[in-house]
């Protein structure tokens, strides 16, 4: 496993397992158990809104790997962020209880919505007390990130944003690198979008190294210095996705992949109607 060093000196595994949409809790527990115990994952990415923190916690208690060798990320949902300082306290306490942990390695504000400053104030305090080893943000635009850094004492250690070969987020990445904020790519396989695993440019590169398209994509993220958290429920794919540290893409191959970029990526709606629709949709996630 390779690691990145966050801006506060904390080491974070470069490749992890995302557990979004694993809603069957028995399955979620088994997936996380297998990933850590039998495959070698050391980074698990969950969130209050995924509804599976309890299953992640149960798996963490079952594995033989020491807690300090495992890096757990979770996220504070908007229904807590909307209540600022108090909401962050409530949300973090709930995450800690659900996970059954006395500290979380990385805790993120999940969406740039709500009383971000109030929530950040609380997270900053508990970070300084050591209950969270690093705090960060999620889905922040470059401008919002710059504003947040300017007005807060504690700088976010990471910004997690959607990134894949079609939406590479090069400018966002550069802006983060300039400010020493680690980029984490969510949905690095475009959530399994049709066609991503059969792109001819990627199969050709994969054939050269006897690697799959998925491995080529993840390798490309690693060489860009970006943490990636692909999700899979299958042990074989967990192994495949982790087996990317024994080959290196050439500059020419990196450039071929860079050319697949179509721009764009996840962003919040700019119209009032669009934003209200999004808030209604997001509000449906229960975090209890
Ligand atoms: N912060 C945010 O706002 C946010 C938003 C979305 C996601 N995330 C995080 O990012 C993680 C990953 O994103 P995601 O789950 O949306 O999508 P993803 O990781 O891009 O793609 C997952 C899909 O790819 C399939 N897959 C995985 N490995 C494969 C392989 N080697 N070959 C072929 N297919 C493969 C999976 O199927 P199987 O499971 O059947 O293998 C699943 O259908 C999430 O789990 C979550 O932790 C964060």
mmCIF file of N, CA and C in Angstrom, residues 73-161:
data_model
loop_
_atom_site.group_PDB
_atom_site.id
_atom_site.type_symbol
_atom_site.label_atom_id
_atom_site.label_comp_id
_atom_site.label_asym_id
_atom_site.label_seq_id
_atom_site.Cartn_x
_atom_site.Cartn_y
_atom_site.Cartn_z
ATOM 1 N N UNK A 73 -12.827 6.750 7.089
ATOM 2 C CA UNK A 73 -13.403 8.047 6.722
ATOM 3 C C UNK A 73 -14.916 7.972 6.890
ATOM 4 N N UNK A 74 -15.504 8.988 7.504
ATOM 5 C CA UNK A 74 -16.955 9.115 7.475
ATOM 6 C C UNK A 74 -17.315 10.579 7.254
ATOM 7 N N UNK A 75 -18.626 10.824 7.117
ATOM 8 C CA UNK A 75 -19.045 12.168 6.671
ATOM 9 C C UNK A 75 -20.312 12.623 7.383
ATOM 10 N N UNK A 76 -20.328 13.913 7.628
ATOM 11 C CA UNK A 76 -21.439 14.562 8.333
ATOM 12 C C UNK A 76 -22.496 14.979 7.311
ATOM 13 N N UNK A 77 -23.732 14.531 7.525
ATOM 14 C CA UNK A 77 -24.778 14.782 6.526
ATOM 15 C C UNK A 77 -25.424 16.157 6.703
ATOM 16 N N UNK A 78 -26.097 16.613 5.661
ATOM 17 C CA UNK A 78 -26.635 17.986 5.654
ATOM 18 C C UNK A 78 -27.691 18.231 6.727
ATOM 19 N N UNK A 79 -28.404 17.174 7.133
ATOM 20 C CA UNK A 79 -29.426 17.373 8.169
ATOM 21 C C UNK A 79 -28.771 17.690 9.518
ATOM 22 N N UNK A 80 -27.506 17.370 9.675
ATOM 23 C CA UNK A 80 -26.753 17.801 10.856
ATOM 24 C C UNK A 80 -26.040 19.128 10.583
ATOM 25 N N UNK A 81 -25.471 19.265 9.387
ATOM 26 C CA UNK A 81 -24.755 20.513 9.064
ATOM 27 C C UNK A 81 -25.695 21.713 9.164
ATOM 28 N N UNK A 82 -26.967 21.493 8.856
ATOM 29 C CA UNK A 82 -27.911 22.639 8.894
ATOM 30 C C UNK A 82 -28.026 23.217 10.304
ATOM 31 N N UNK A 83 -27.684 22.432 11.313
ATOM 32 C CA UNK A 83 -27.728 22.941 12.688
ATOM 33 C C UNK A 83 -26.338 23.333 13.189
ATOM 34 N N UNK A 84 -25.420 23.558 12.260
ATOM 35 C CA UNK A 84 -24.123 24.153 12.568
ATOM 36 C C UNK A 84 -23.353 23.426 13.664
ATOM 37 N N UNK A 85 -22.882 24.221 14.620
ATOM 38 C CA UNK A 85 -22.018 23.710 15.697
ATOM 39 C C UNK A 85 -22.683 22.552 16.440
ATOM 40 N N UNK A 86 -23.949 22.763 16.850
ATOM 41 C CA UNK A 86 -24.645 21.725 17.622
ATOM 42 C C UNK A 86 -24.924 20.497 16.756
ATOM 43 N N UNK A 87 -25.260 20.754 15.499
ATOM 44 C CA UNK A 87 -25.551 19.646 14.583
ATOM 45 C C UNK A 87 -24.312 18.798 14.323
ATOM 46 N N UNK A 88 -23.171 19.457 14.211
ATOM 47 C CA UNK A 88 -21.924 18.712 13.980
ATOM 48 C C UNK A 88 -21.603 17.841 15.188
ATOM 49 N N UNK A 89 -21.869 18.391 16.377
ATOM 50 C CA UNK A 89 -21.628 17.610 17.600
ATOM 51 C C UNK A 89 -22.532 16.368 17.602
ATOM 52 N N UNK A 90 -23.801 16.593 17.294
ATOM 53 C CA UNK A 90 -24.769 15.493 17.265
ATOM 54 C C UNK A 90 -24.360 14.451 16.202
ATOM 55 N N UNK A 91 -23.994 14.937 15.010
ATOM 56 C CA UNK A 91 -23.663 14.026 13.910
ATOM 57 C C UNK A 91 -22.395 13.224 14.178
ATOM 58 N N UNK A 92 -21.371 13.915 14.693
ATOM 59 C CA UNK A 92 -20.124 13.202 14.983
ATOM 60 C C UNK A 92 -20.339 12.179 16.099
ATOM 61 N N UNK A 93 -21.056 12.585 17.145
ATOM 62 C CA UNK A 93 -21.317 11.628 18.234
ATOM 63 C C UNK A 93 -22.057 10.403 17.702
ATOM 64 N N UNK A 94 -23.019 10.630 16.791
ATOM 65 C CA UNK A 94 -23.777 9.507 16.230
ATOM 66 C C UNK A 94 -22.861 8.616 15.376
ATOM 67 N N UNK A 95 -22.008 9.237 14.568
ATOM 68 C CA UNK A 95 -21.079 8.439 13.743
ATOM 69 C C UNK A 95 -20.161 7.599 14.626
ATOM 70 N N UNK A 96 -19.630 8.215 15.680
ATOM 71 C CA UNK A 96 -18.727 7.480 16.579
ATOM 72 C C UNK A 96 -19.461 6.309 17.236
ATOM 73 N N UNK A 97 -20.710 6.572 17.637
ATOM 74 C CA UNK A 97 -21.499 5.513 18.284
ATOM 75 C C UNK A 97 -21.809 4.403 17.270
ATOM 76 N N UNK A 98 -22.264 4.776 16.085
ATOM 77 C CA UNK A 98 -22.605 3.763 15.082
ATOM 78 C C UNK A 98 -21.383 2.935 14.681
ATOM 79 N N UNK A 99 -20.256 3.612 14.534
ATOM 80 C CA UNK A 99 -19.033 2.898 14.159
ATOM 81 C C UNK A 99 -18.448 2.129 15.351
ATOM 82 N N UNK A 100 -18.824 2.546 16.548
ATOM 83 C CA UNK A 100 -18.262 1.906 17.747
ATOM 84 C C UNK A 100 -16.796 2.268 17.929
ATOM 85 N N UNK A 101 -16.442 3.476 17.540
ATOM 86 C CA UNK A 101 -15.033 3.910 17.615
ATOM 87 C C UNK A 101 -14.890 5.058 18.604
ATOM 88 N N UNK A 102 -13.669 5.218 19.141
ATOM 89 C CA UNK A 102 -13.447 6.392 19.982
ATOM 90 C C UNK A 102 -12.726 7.508 19.217
ATOM 91 N N UNK A 103 -12.322 7.226 17.972
ATOM 92 C CA UNK A 103 -11.845 8.303 17.101
ATOM 93 C C UNK A 103 -12.077 7.894 15.656
ATOM 94 N N UNK A 104 -12.180 8.910 14.804
ATOM 95 C CA UNK A 104 -12.323 8.680 13.355
ATOM 96 C C UNK A 104 -11.097 9.304 12.695
ATOM 97 N N UNK A 105 -10.581 8.636 11.678
ATOM 98 C CA UNK A 105 -9.357 9.145 11.048
ATOM 99 C C UNK A 105 -9.612 10.411 10.231
ATOM 100 N N UNK A 106 -10.726 10.398 9.494
ATOM 101 C CA UNK A 106 -11.023 11.550 8.630
ATOM 102 C C UNK A 106 -12.528 11.755 8.626
ATOM 103 N N UNK A 107 -12.946 12.962 8.953
ATOM 104 C CA UNK A 107 -14.382 13.264 8.989
ATOM 105 C C UNK A 107 -14.639 14.462 8.077
ATOM 106 N N UNK A 108 -15.602 14.307 7.177
ATOM 107 C CA UNK A 108 -15.835 15.322 6.151
ATOM 108 C C UNK A 108 -17.212 15.946 6.276
ATOM 109 N N UNK A 109 -17.314 17.195 5.903
ATOM 110 C CA UNK A 109 -18.625 17.796 5.655
ATOM 111 C C UNK A 109 -19.042 17.301 4.270
ATOM 112 N N UNK A 110 -20.139 16.546 4.211
ATOM 113 C CA UNK A 110 -20.463 15.742 3.021
ATOM 114 C C UNK A 110 -20.875 16.566 1.801
ATOM 115 N N UNK A 111 -21.557 17.672 2.047
ATOM 116 C CA UNK A 111 -22.017 18.516 0.933
ATOM 117 C C UNK A 111 -21.804 19.979 1.330
ATOM 118 N N UNK A 112 -21.541 20.850 0.359
ATOM 119 C CA UNK A 112 -21.336 22.273 0.688
ATOM 120 C C UNK A 112 -22.672 22.981 0.890
ATOM 121 N N UNK A 113 -23.450 22.469 1.830
ATOM 122 C CA UNK A 113 -24.816 22.956 2.060
ATOM 123 C C UNK A 113 -25.044 23.067 3.562
ATOM 124 N N UNK A 114 -25.666 24.184 3.994
ATOM 125 C CA UNK A 114 -26.022 24.323 5.409
ATOM 126 C C UNK A 114 -25.085 25.277 6.128
ATOM 127 N N UNK A 115 -25.062 25.181 7.449
ATOM 128 C CA UNK A 115 -24.217 26.079 8.262
ATOM 129 C C UNK A 115 -22.800 25.490 8.330
ATOM 130 N N UNK A 116 -22.077 25.689 7.239
ATOM 131 C CA UNK A 116 -20.745 25.077 7.115
ATOM 132 C C UNK A 116 -19.774 25.621 8.167
ATOM 133 N N UNK A 117 -19.868 26.925 8.432
ATOM 134 C CA UNK A 117 -18.905 27.529 9.358
ATOM 135 C C UNK A 117 -19.140 27.069 10.795
ATOM 136 N N UNK A 118 -20.420 26.976 11.161
ATOM 137 C CA UNK A 118 -20.728 26.490 12.508
ATOM 138 C C UNK A 118 -20.270 25.056 12.685
ATOM 139 N N UNK A 119 -20.565 24.234 11.675
ATOM 140 C CA UNK A 119 -20.177 22.821 11.748
ATOM 141 C C UNK A 119 -18.650 22.696 11.802
ATOM 142 N N UNK A 120 -17.981 23.499 10.987
ATOM 143 C CA UNK A 120 -16.512 23.416 10.935
ATOM 144 C C UNK A 120 -15.880 23.833 12.262
ATOM 145 N N UNK A 121 -16.524 24.814 12.924
ATOM 146 C CA UNK A 121 -15.993 25.277 14.212
ATOM 147 C C UNK A 121 -15.973 24.095 15.201
ATOM 148 N N UNK A 122 -17.070 23.337 15.227
ATOM 149 C CA UNK A 122 -17.100 22.198 16.150
ATOM 150 C C UNK A 122 -16.076 21.130 15.726
ATOM 151 N N UNK A 123 -16.064 20.821 14.435
ATOM 152 C CA UNK A 123 -15.129 19.787 13.979
ATOM 153 C C UNK A 123 -13.680 20.209 14.253
ATOM 154 N N UNK A 124 -13.400 21.509 14.120
ATOM 155 C CA UNK A 124 -12.043 22.009 14.396
ATOM 156 C C UNK A 124 -11.679 21.787 15.860
ATOM 157 N N UNK A 125 -12.652 22.045 16.738
ATOM 158 C CA UNK A 125 -12.378 21.876 18.174
ATOM 159 C C UNK A 125 -12.072 20.410 18.510
ATOM 160 N N UNK A 126 -12.928 19.506 17.987
ATOM 161 C CA UNK A 126 -12.683 18.094 18.341
ATOM 162 C C UNK A 126 -11.438 17.556 17.630
ATOM 163 N N UNK A 127 -11.137 18.131 16.469
ATOM 164 C CA UNK A 127 -9.874 17.774 15.800
ATOM 165 C C UNK A 127 -8.692 18.143 16.700
ATOM 166 N N UNK A 128 -8.758 19.349 17.254
ATOM 167 C CA UNK A 128 -7.651 19.788 18.114
ATOM 168 C C UNK A 128 -7.573 18.961 19.397
ATOM 169 N N UNK A 129 -8.729 18.417 19.813
ATOM 170 C CA UNK A 129 -8.719 17.529 20.998
ATOM 171 C C UNK A 129 -8.243 16.114 20.635
ATOM 172 N N UNK A 130 -8.237 15.778 19.342
ATOM 173 C CA UNK A 130 -7.738 14.465 18.909
ATOM 174 C C UNK A 130 -8.801 13.403 18.660
ATOM 175 N N UNK A 131 -10.090 13.804 18.677
ATOM 176 C CA UNK A 131 -11.153 12.822 18.432
ATOM 177 C C UNK A 131 -11.271 12.475 16.942
ATOM 178 N N UNK A 132 -10.749 13.349 16.116
ATOM 179 C CA UNK A 132 -10.697 13.121 14.666
ATOM 180 C C UNK A 132 -9.259 13.445 14.254
ATOM 181 N N UNK A 133 -8.642 12.556 13.483
ATOM 182 C CA UNK A 133 -7.230 12.802 13.135
ATOM 183 C C UNK A 133 -7.084 13.824 12.018
ATOM 184 N N UNK A 134 -8.110 13.938 11.177
ATOM 185 C CA UNK A 134 -8.075 14.946 10.110
ATOM 186 C C UNK A 134 -9.514 15.306 9.764
ATOM 187 N N UNK A 135 -9.723 16.556 9.367
ATOM 188 C CA UNK A 135 -11.060 16.982 8.942
ATOM 189 C C UNK A 135 -10.965 17.555 7.537
ATOM 190 N N UNK A 136 -12.053 17.386 6.804
ATOM 191 C CA UNK A 136 -12.011 17.836 5.423
ATOM 192 C C UNK A 136 -13.386 18.147 4.891
ATOM 193 N N UNK A 137 -13.424 18.440 3.605
ATOM 194 C CA UNK A 137 -14.678 18.822 2.961
ATOM 195 C C UNK A 137 -14.915 17.938 1.739
ATOM 196 N N UNK A 138 -16.093 18.119 1.162
ATOM 197 C CA UNK A 138 -16.551 17.193 0.132
ATOM 198 C C UNK A 138 -17.391 17.975 -0.871
ATOM 199 N N UNK A 139 -17.131 17.758 -2.114
ATOM 200 C CA UNK A 139 -17.916 18.401 -3.174
ATOM 201 C C UNK A 139 -17.806 19.926 -3.132
ATOM 202 N N UNK A 140 -16.668 20.432 -2.649
ATOM 203 C CA UNK A 140 -16.462 21.881 -2.629
ATOM 204 C C UNK A 140 -15.878 22.326 -3.970
ATOM 205 N N UNK A 141 -16.410 23.421 -4.510
ATOM 206 C CA UNK A 141 -15.805 24.022 -5.700
ATOM 207 C C UNK A 141 -14.486 24.671 -5.295
ATOM 208 N N UNK A 142 -13.699 25.022 -6.303
ATOM 209 C CA UNK A 142 -12.430 25.716 -6.027
ATOM 210 C C UNK A 142 -12.653 26.990 -5.227
ATOM 211 N N UNK A 143 -13.680 27.770 -5.635
ATOM 212 C CA UNK A 143 -13.917 29.065 -4.983
ATOM 213 C C UNK A 143 -14.344 28.852 -3.533
ATOM 214 N N UNK A 144 -15.258 27.897 -3.313
ATOM 215 C CA UNK A 144 -15.729 27.650 -1.958
ATOM 216 C C UNK A 144 -14.575 27.175 -1.073
ATOM 217 N N UNK A 145 -13.717 26.348 -1.651
ATOM 218 C CA UNK A 145 -12.564 25.852 -0.892
ATOM 219 C C UNK A 145 -11.644 27.013 -0.504
ATOM 220 N N UNK A 146 -11.394 27.899 -1.458
ATOM 221 C CA UNK A 146 -10.511 29.048 -1.179
ATOM 222 C C UNK A 146 -11.115 29.924 -0.088
ATOM 223 N N UNK A 147 -12.420 30.140 -0.172
ATOM 224 C CA UNK A 147 -13.117 30.954 0.839
ATOM 225 C C UNK A 147 -12.983 30.291 2.212
ATOM 226 N N UNK A 148 -13.191 28.997 2.237
ATOM 227 C CA UNK A 148 -13.171 28.243 3.495
ATOM 228 C C UNK A 148 -11.786 28.282 4.137
ATOM 229 N N UNK A 149 -10.770 28.174 3.308
ATOM 230 C CA UNK A 149 -9.399 28.235 3.824
ATOM 231 C C UNK A 149 -9.127 29.634 4.382
ATOM 232 N N UNK A 150 -9.606 30.646 3.649
ATOM 233 C CA UNK A 150 -9.344 32.032 4.043
ATOM 234 C C UNK A 150 -9.936 32.368 5.401
ATOM 235 N N UNK A 151 -11.150 31.868 5.658
ATOM 236 C CA UNK A 151 -11.876 32.318 6.844
ATOM 237 C C UNK A 151 -11.798 31.364 8.031
ATOM 238 N N UNK A 152 -11.113 30.246 7.904
ATOM 239 C CA UNK A 152 -11.043 29.301 9.024
ATOM 240 C C UNK A 152 -9.619 29.133 9.513
ATOM 241 N N UNK A 153 -9.511 28.804 10.790
ATOM 242 C CA UNK A 153 -8.181 28.577 11.381
ATOM 243 C C UNK A 153 -7.611 27.251 10.885
ATOM 244 N N UNK A 154 -8.438 26.205 10.893
ATOM 245 C CA UNK A 154 -7.972 24.878 10.453
ATOM 246 C C UNK A 154 -8.305 24.697 8.973
ATOM 247 N N UNK A 155 -7.276 24.414 8.193
ATOM 248 C CA UNK A 155 -7.477 24.193 6.757
ATOM 249 C C UNK A 155 -7.983 22.775 6.520
ATOM 250 N N UNK A 156 -8.957 22.570 5.621
ATOM 251 C CA UNK A 156 -9.363 21.193 5.313
ATOM 252 C C UNK A 156 -8.147 20.377 4.848
ATOM 253 N N UNK A 157 -8.059 19.141 5.336
ATOM 254 C CA UNK A 157 -6.951 18.272 4.904
ATOM 255 C C UNK A 157 -7.222 17.712 3.519
ATOM 256 N N UNK A 158 -8.503 17.546 3.188
ATOM 257 C CA UNK A 158 -8.867 16.947 1.895
ATOM 258 C C UNK A 158 -10.107 17.642 1.338
ATOM 259 N N UNK A 159 -10.295 17.484 0.035
ATOM 260 C CA UNK A 159 -11.576 17.781 -0.608
ATOM 261 C C UNK A 159 -11.883 16.565 -1.475
ATOM 262 N N UNK A 160 -13.008 15.909 -1.181
ATOM 263 C CA UNK A 160 -13.392 14.723 -1.960
ATOM 264 C C UNK A 160 -14.351 15.172 -3.067
ATOM 265 N N UNK A 161 -13.993 14.896 -4.301
ATOM 266 C CA UNK A 161 -14.867 15.317 -5.414
ATOM 267 C C UNK A 161 -15.012 14.185 -6.422
#
